[in-house]
mmCIF file of C-alpha atoms in Angstrom:
data_model
loop_
_atom_site.group_PDB
_atom_site.id
_atom_site.type_symbol
_atom_site.label_atom_id
_atom_site.label_comp_id
_atom_site.label_asym_id
_atom_site.label_seq_id
_atom_site.Cartn_x
_atom_site.Cartn_y
_atom_site.Cartn_z
ATOM 1 C CA MET A 672 -86.043 -31.563 -9.138
ATOM 2 C CA PHE A 673 -88.323 -34.559 -9.293
ATOM 3 C CA LYS A 674 -91.930 -34.005 -8.208
ATOM 4 C CA GLY A 675 -94.108 -37.007 -7.138
ATOM 5 C CA LYS A 676 -97.097 -38.160 -8.986
ATOM 6 C CA LYS A 677 -99.399 -36.591 -6.616
ATOM 7 C CA TYR A 678 -97.712 -33.140 -7.033
ATOM 8 C CA GLN A 679 -97.884 -33.533 -10.829
ATOM 9 C CA ASN A 680 -101.458 -34.215 -10.690
ATOM 10 C CA ASN A 681 -101.969 -31.066 -8.406
ATOM 11 C CA ILE A 682 -100.211 -29.000 -10.719
ATOM 12 C CA LYS A 683 -102.959 -29.874 -13.601
ATOM 13 C CA LEU A 684 -105.435 -28.455 -11.283
ATOM 14 C CA ILE A 685 -103.834 -24.855 -11.202
ATOM 15 C CA GLU A 686 -103.573 -22.424 -14.339
ATOM 16 C CA LYS A 687 -99.753 -21.405 -14.445
ATOM 17 C CA ASN A 688 -100.217 -17.831 -14.514
ATOM 18 C CA LYS A 689 -104.029 -17.230 -13.219
ATOM 19 C CA GLN A 690 -104.130 -15.082 -10.314
ATOM 20 C CA TYR A 691 -107.068 -16.503 -8.325
ATOM 21 C CA ASP A 692 -109.833 -14.696 -6.333
ATOM 22 C CA PRO A 693 -108.997 -15.452 -2.414
ATOM 23 C CA ALA A 694 -112.067 -17.928 -1.994
ATOM 24 C CA GLU A 695 -111.230 -19.916 -5.025
ATOM 25 C CA ALA A 696 -107.513 -20.232 -3.949
ATOM 26 C CA MET A 697 -108.467 -21.355 -0.475
ATOM 27 C CA ASP A 698 -110.727 -24.298 -2.232
ATOM 28 C CA LEU A 699 -107.749 -25.018 -4.290
ATOM 29 C CA VAL A 700 -105.237 -25.209 -1.679
ATOM 30 C CA CYS A 701 -107.378 -27.731 0.245
ATOM 31 C CA GLN A 702 -107.722 -29.860 -3.045
ATOM 32 C CA THR A 703 -104.065 -29.835 -3.578
ATOM 33 C CA SER A 704 -103.187 -30.999 0.132
ATOM 34 C CA LYS A 705 -102.995 -34.683 -0.614
ATOM 35 C CA ALA A 706 -100.270 -35.736 1.824
ATOM 36 C CA LYS A 707 -100.745 -38.472 4.356
ATOM 37 C CA PHE A 708 -100.430 -35.905 7.225
ATOM 38 C CA ASP A 709 -102.177 -32.752 7.822
ATOM 39 C CA GLU A 710 -100.341 -30.171 5.604
ATOM 40 C CA THR A 711 -99.746 -26.656 7.034
ATOM 41 C CA ILE A 712 -101.141 -23.780 4.731
ATOM 42 C CA GLU A 713 -98.393 -21.172 4.243
ATOM 43 C CA LEU A 714 -98.951 -17.493 3.040
ATOM 44 C CA HIS A 715 -96.001 -15.945 0.968
ATOM 45 C CA VAL A 716 -96.292 -12.131 0.361
ATOM 46 C CA ARG A 717 -93.896 -10.279 -1.541
ATOM 47 C CA LEU A 718 -94.013 -6.558 -0.714
ATOM 48 C CA GLY A 719 -93.033 -3.373 -2.619
ATOM 49 C CA VAL A 720 -90.503 -2.136 -0.003
ATOM 50 C CA ASP A 721 -86.839 -2.130 0.758
ATOM 51 C CA SER A 722 -86.260 -4.151 4.012
ATOM 52 C CA ARG A 723 -82.675 -2.472 4.134
ATOM 53 C CA HIS A 724 -84.364 0.672 5.112
ATOM 54 C CA ALA A 725 -85.380 1.187 8.509
ATOM 55 C CA ASP A 726 -88.392 3.099 7.799
ATOM 56 C CA GLN A 727 -89.633 0.488 5.351
ATOM 57 C CA GLN A 728 -89.549 -2.353 7.629
ATOM 58 C CA VAL A 729 -92.978 -4.472 7.877
ATOM 59 C CA ARG A 730 -93.159 -6.505 11.335
ATOM 60 C CA GLY A 731 -96.092 -7.284 13.663
ATOM 61 C CA ALA A 732 -98.119 -10.005 15.235
ATOM 62 C CA VAL A 733 -101.842 -10.807 14.608
ATOM 63 C CA VAL A 734 -104.021 -13.558 16.646
ATOM 64 C CA LEU A 735 -105.382 -15.774 13.865
ATOM 65 C CA PRO A 736 -109.160 -16.282 14.323
ATOM 66 C CA ASN A 737 -109.020 -20.205 13.859
ATOM 67 C CA GLY A 738 -105.405 -20.389 15.283
ATOM 68 C CA THR A 739 -102.581 -22.384 13.570
ATOM 69 C CA GLY A 740 -103.438 -26.081 14.169
ATOM 70 C CA LYS A 741 -100.230 -26.392 15.895
ATOM 71 C CA THR A 742 -99.675 -26.623 19.580
ATOM 72 C CA VAL A 743 -97.239 -23.796 20.866
ATOM 73 C CA ARG A 744 -94.908 -24.062 23.708
ATOM 74 C CA THR A 745 -94.298 -20.936 25.393
ATOM 75 C CA LEU A 746 -90.994 -19.894 27.289
ATOM 76 C CA VAL A 747 -91.412 -17.045 29.610
ATOM 77 C CA PHE A 748 -88.737 -15.031 31.359
ATOM 78 C CA ALA A 749 -90.119 -13.304 34.249
ATOM 79 C CA LYS A 750 -89.679 -13.152 38.167
ATOM 80 C CA ALA A 751 -92.039 -13.091 41.011
ATOM 81 C CA ASN A 752 -95.552 -12.207 40.626
ATOM 82 C CA LYS A 753 -95.057 -11.940 36.925
ATOM 83 C CA ALA A 754 -93.791 -15.615 36.936
ATOM 84 C CA ASP A 755 -96.685 -16.855 38.773
ATOM 85 C CA GLU A 756 -99.005 -15.028 36.223
ATOM 86 C CA ALA A 757 -97.483 -16.678 33.438
ATOM 87 C CA ARG A 758 -97.712 -20.090 35.078
ATOM 88 C CA ALA A 759 -101.467 -19.666 35.824
ATOM 89 C CA ALA A 760 -102.036 -18.775 32.278
ATOM 90 C CA GLY A 761 -100.444 -21.946 31.162
ATOM 91 C CA ALA A 762 -96.728 -21.319 30.162
ATOM 92 C CA ASP A 763 -94.872 -24.241 29.468
ATOM 93 C CA TYR A 764 -91.756 -23.031 30.924
ATOM 94 C CA VAL A 765 -91.006 -19.853 33.357
ATOM 95 C CA GLY A 766 -87.853 -18.747 34.842
ATOM 96 C CA ASP A 767 -84.793 -16.292 34.170
ATOM 97 C CA VAL A 768 -81.069 -16.886 34.219
ATOM 98 C CA ASP A 769 -81.559 -20.762 34.697
ATOM 99 C CA TYR A 770 -83.152 -20.946 31.278
ATOM 100 C CA VAL A 771 -80.369 -18.550 29.571
ATOM 101 C CA GLU A 772 -77.885 -21.248 30.991
ATOM 102 C CA LYS A 773 -79.931 -24.074 29.401
ATOM 103 C CA ILE A 774 -80.161 -22.683 26.179
ATOM 104 C CA THR A 775 -76.424 -21.463 25.882
ATOM 105 C CA LYS A 776 -74.812 -24.771 27.624
ATOM 106 C CA GLU A 777 -77.339 -27.678 26.421
ATOM 107 C CA ASN A 778 -78.650 -26.074 23.123
ATOM 108 C CA TRP A 779 -82.012 -26.455 24.426
ATOM 109 C CA PHE A 780 -84.783 -25.280 22.107
ATOM 110 C CA GLU A 781 -88.051 -27.101 23.262
ATOM 111 C CA PHE A 782 -90.165 -24.262 22.687
ATOM 112 C CA ASP A 783 -91.879 -22.155 20.023
ATOM 113 C CA VAL A 784 -92.301 -18.675 21.702
ATOM 114 C CA VAL A 785 -90.367 -16.740 23.975
ATOM 115 C CA ILE A 786 -92.148 -14.003 25.948
ATOM 116 C CA ALA A 787 -90.290 -11.774 28.519
ATOM 117 C CA THR A 788 -90.922 -8.878 30.715
ATOM 118 C CA PRO A 789 -89.067 -5.789 29.865
ATOM 119 C CA ASP A 790 -86.754 -5.894 33.121
ATOM 120 C CA MET A 791 -85.755 -9.487 31.709
ATOM 121 C CA MET A 792 -84.366 -8.142 28.551
ATOM 122 C CA GLY A 793 -80.947 -7.181 29.984
ATOM 123 C CA VAL A 794 -80.576 -11.115 31.094
ATOM 124 C CA ILE A 795 -81.572 -12.608 27.961
ATOM 125 C CA GLY A 796 -79.656 -10.211 25.768
ATOM 126 C CA ARG A 797 -76.868 -12.692 25.461
ATOM 127 C CA LEU A 798 -79.263 -14.968 23.802
ATOM 128 C CA GLY A 799 -79.733 -12.387 20.767
ATOM 129 C CA LYS A 800 -77.185 -14.476 18.612
ATOM 130 C CA VAL A 801 -78.870 -17.803 18.964
ATOM 131 C CA LEU A 802 -82.514 -16.865 19.350
ATOM 132 C CA GLY A 803 -82.391 -14.141 16.645
ATOM 133 C CA PRO A 804 -81.625 -16.284 13.567
ATOM 134 C CA LYS A 805 -84.418 -18.669 14.576
ATOM 135 C CA GLY A 806 -86.948 -15.580 14.779
ATOM 136 C CA LEU A 807 -87.430 -16.437 18.565
ATOM 137 C CA MET A 808 -85.861 -13.170 20.207
ATOM 138 C CA PRO A 809 -88.706 -11.292 22.130
ATOM 139 C CA SER A 810 -89.713 -7.889 20.833
ATOM 140 C CA PRO A 811 -92.079 -5.166 21.626
ATOM 141 C CA LYS A 812 -93.665 -5.079 18.357
ATOM 142 C CA ALA A 813 -94.659 -8.554 18.296
ATOM 143 C CA GLY A 814 -96.087 -8.253 21.800
ATOM 144 C CA THR A 815 -93.648 -10.425 23.352
ATOM 145 C CA VAL A 816 -91.940 -8.068 25.454
ATOM 146 C CA THR A 817 -94.523 -6.956 27.989
ATOM 147 C CA MET A 818 -95.782 -6.801 31.489
ATOM 148 C CA ASP A 819 -98.897 -8.455 30.465
ATOM 149 C CA VAL A 820 -97.376 -11.881 30.435
ATOM 150 C CA ALA A 821 -100.632 -13.754 31.151
ATOM 151 C CA ARG A 822 -102.240 -12.088 27.826
ATOM 152 C CA ALA A 823 -99.111 -12.562 25.887
ATOM 153 C CA VAL A 824 -99.248 -16.440 26.906
ATOM 154 C CA THR A 825 -102.871 -16.772 26.179
ATOM 155 C CA GLU A 826 -102.457 -15.253 22.730
ATOM 156 C CA ALA A 827 -99.550 -17.398 21.815
ATOM 157 C CA LYS A 828 -101.541 -20.537 22.615
ATOM 158 C CA ALA A 829 -104.658 -19.241 20.576
ATOM 159 C CA GLY A 830 -102.533 -19.025 17.447
ATOM 160 C CA LYS A 831 -100.860 -15.683 17.273
ATOM 161 C CA VAL A 832 -98.600 -15.626 14.679
ATOM 162 C CA GLU A 833 -95.448 -12.896 13.956
ATOM 163 C CA TYR A 834 -94.889 -11.670 10.569
ATOM 164 C CA ARG A 835 -91.716 -10.079 9.263
ATOM 165 C CA LEU A 836 -90.052 -9.346 6.145
ATOM 166 C CA ASP A 837 -87.284 -11.532 4.897
ATOM 167 C CA LYS A 838 -84.099 -9.925 2.962
ATOM 168 C CA THR A 839 -85.878 -10.654 -0.082
ATOM 169 C CA ASN A 840 -88.985 -8.313 0.884
ATOM 170 C CA ILE A 841 -91.153 -11.518 1.427
ATOM 171 C CA ILE A 842 -93.284 -12.427 4.243
ATOM 172 C CA HIS A 843 -93.572 -16.144 5.072
ATOM 173 C CA CYS A 844 -96.397 -17.359 7.632
ATOM 174 C CA PRO A 845 -98.445 -20.132 8.461
ATOM 175 C CA ILE A 846 -102.170 -19.625 8.178
ATOM 176 C CA GLY A 847 -103.714 -22.989 9.413
ATOM 177 C CA LYS A 848 -103.806 -26.643 8.423
ATOM 178 C CA ALA A 849 -105.468 -28.439 5.467
ATOM 179 C CA SER A 850 -108.210 -29.945 7.806
ATOM 180 C CA PHE A 851 -109.364 -26.322 8.755
ATOM 181 C CA GLY A 852 -111.031 -26.530 5.281
ATOM 182 C CA PRO A 853 -111.398 -23.348 2.965
ATOM 183 C CA GLU A 854 -113.557 -21.328 4.847
ATOM 184 C CA LYS A 855 -111.431 -21.432 8.244
ATOM 185 C CA ILE A 856 -108.119 -21.106 6.303
ATOM 186 C CA GLY A 857 -109.769 -18.109 4.393
ATOM 187 C CA GLU A 858 -110.672 -16.287 7.731
ATOM 188 C CA ASN A 859 -106.916 -16.481 8.820
ATOM 189 C CA PHE A 860 -105.627 -15.401 5.416
ATOM 190 C CA ASN A 861 -107.980 -12.235 5.789
ATOM 191 C CA ALA A 862 -106.854 -11.501 9.374
ATOM 192 C CA LEU A 863 -103.175 -11.882 8.333
ATOM 193 C CA MET A 864 -103.472 -9.799 5.279
ATOM 194 C CA GLY A 865 -105.329 -7.026 6.917
ATOM 195 C CA ALA A 866 -102.770 -6.925 9.289
ATOM 196 C CA ILE A 867 -99.866 -6.612 6.761
ATOM 197 C CA ILE A 868 -101.982 -3.956 4.634
ATOM 198 C CA LYS A 869 -102.354 -1.924 8.007
ATOM 199 C CA ALA A 870 -98.729 -1.967 8.605
ATOM 200 C CA LYS A 871 -97.757 -0.613 5.282
ATOM 201 C CA PRO A 872 -94.938 1.938 6.076
ATOM 202 C CA ALA A 873 -95.334 5.583 5.165
ATOM 203 C CA ALA A 874 -92.054 5.569 3.137
ATOM 204 C CA ALA A 875 -93.320 2.648 1.030
ATOM 205 C CA LYS A 876 -94.081 3.988 -2.417
ATOM 206 C CA GLY A 877 -95.926 2.519 -5.636
ATOM 207 C CA GLN A 878 -97.302 -1.068 -5.624
ATOM 208 C CA TYR A 879 -97.267 -2.145 -1.855
ATOM 209 C CA ILE A 880 -98.446 -5.778 -2.620
ATOM 210 C CA LYS A 881 -96.415 -7.251 -5.398
ATOM 211 C CA SER A 882 -97.509 -10.800 -5.229
ATOM 212 C CA CYS A 883 -99.210 -12.972 -3.110
ATOM 213 C CA VAL A 884 -99.244 -16.999 -3.155
ATOM 214 C CA ILE A 885 -100.399 -19.868 -0.787
ATOM 215 C CA ALA A 886 -99.194 -23.168 -0.710
ATOM 216 C CA SER A 887 -99.670 -26.451 1.406
ATOM 217 C CA THR A 888 -96.490 -28.059 2.553
ATOM 218 C CA MET A 889 -96.302 -30.572 -0.147
ATOM 219 C CA GLY A 890 -98.520 -28.774 -2.600
ATOM 220 C CA PRO A 891 -97.931 -26.353 -5.669
ATOM 221 C CA GLY A 892 -97.985 -22.389 -5.100
ATOM 222 C CA ILE A 893 -101.596 -20.843 -6.001
ATOM 223 C CA LYS A 894 -101.364 -17.138 -7.024
ATOM 224 C CA VAL A 895 -103.870 -14.923 -5.171
ATOM 225 C CA ASN A 896 -105.244 -11.859 -6.861
ATOM 226 C CA ALA A 897 -103.993 -9.338 -4.495
ATOM 227 C CA SER A 898 -106.714 -6.537 -5.735
ATOM 228 C CA LYS A 899 -109.335 -8.661 -4.509
ATOM 229 C CA ILE A 900 -107.822 -8.726 -0.859
ATOM 230 C CA GLY A 901 -109.308 -6.530 1.833
#
């Protein structure tokens, strides 16, 4: 696949097989973010686990200290006073069956995070097939199935990200925007990596972090020395 001149120039800044110390990697990822828009910085971590086994799943959520740089739209499924709490906390959309129908009948997806009180899970269960593949289904592990809807909304707006293994045992997660600068991106990186390390399953054997790469939207991948993390 043809890569543009900017990408080719960025590649020259990176030593192909070198694993960079985290601070150096954060500097480089900002240097190689040359697009005309504010590029998202993503973290890709390959773990030494097998996601096919239930006891080796790695999933959770963490509030990034500097947020993601993205405006997060929240949809909350709740009733009565819990619905009022969600609205007061700044939720963008609050409802119950009406939003289930809007999603199923109108293919409506103008939201980034779905939060629900436990009693609403039966109502939104039929959305599993459409929300699941998009990574939007509420989950107790991610803190999005909760009675404390106000806190969940506040955390989502503040930059809470959910991390989970894909089928190839890799976690892909945004850790900010290029405009944040190396220091803030580094703080977000440390927060997310700390959460992933803490979430290591007891059943995991051998090397847990196999590889760690950061990259901007249009930039090349930069390998981070996993032994220098934490």
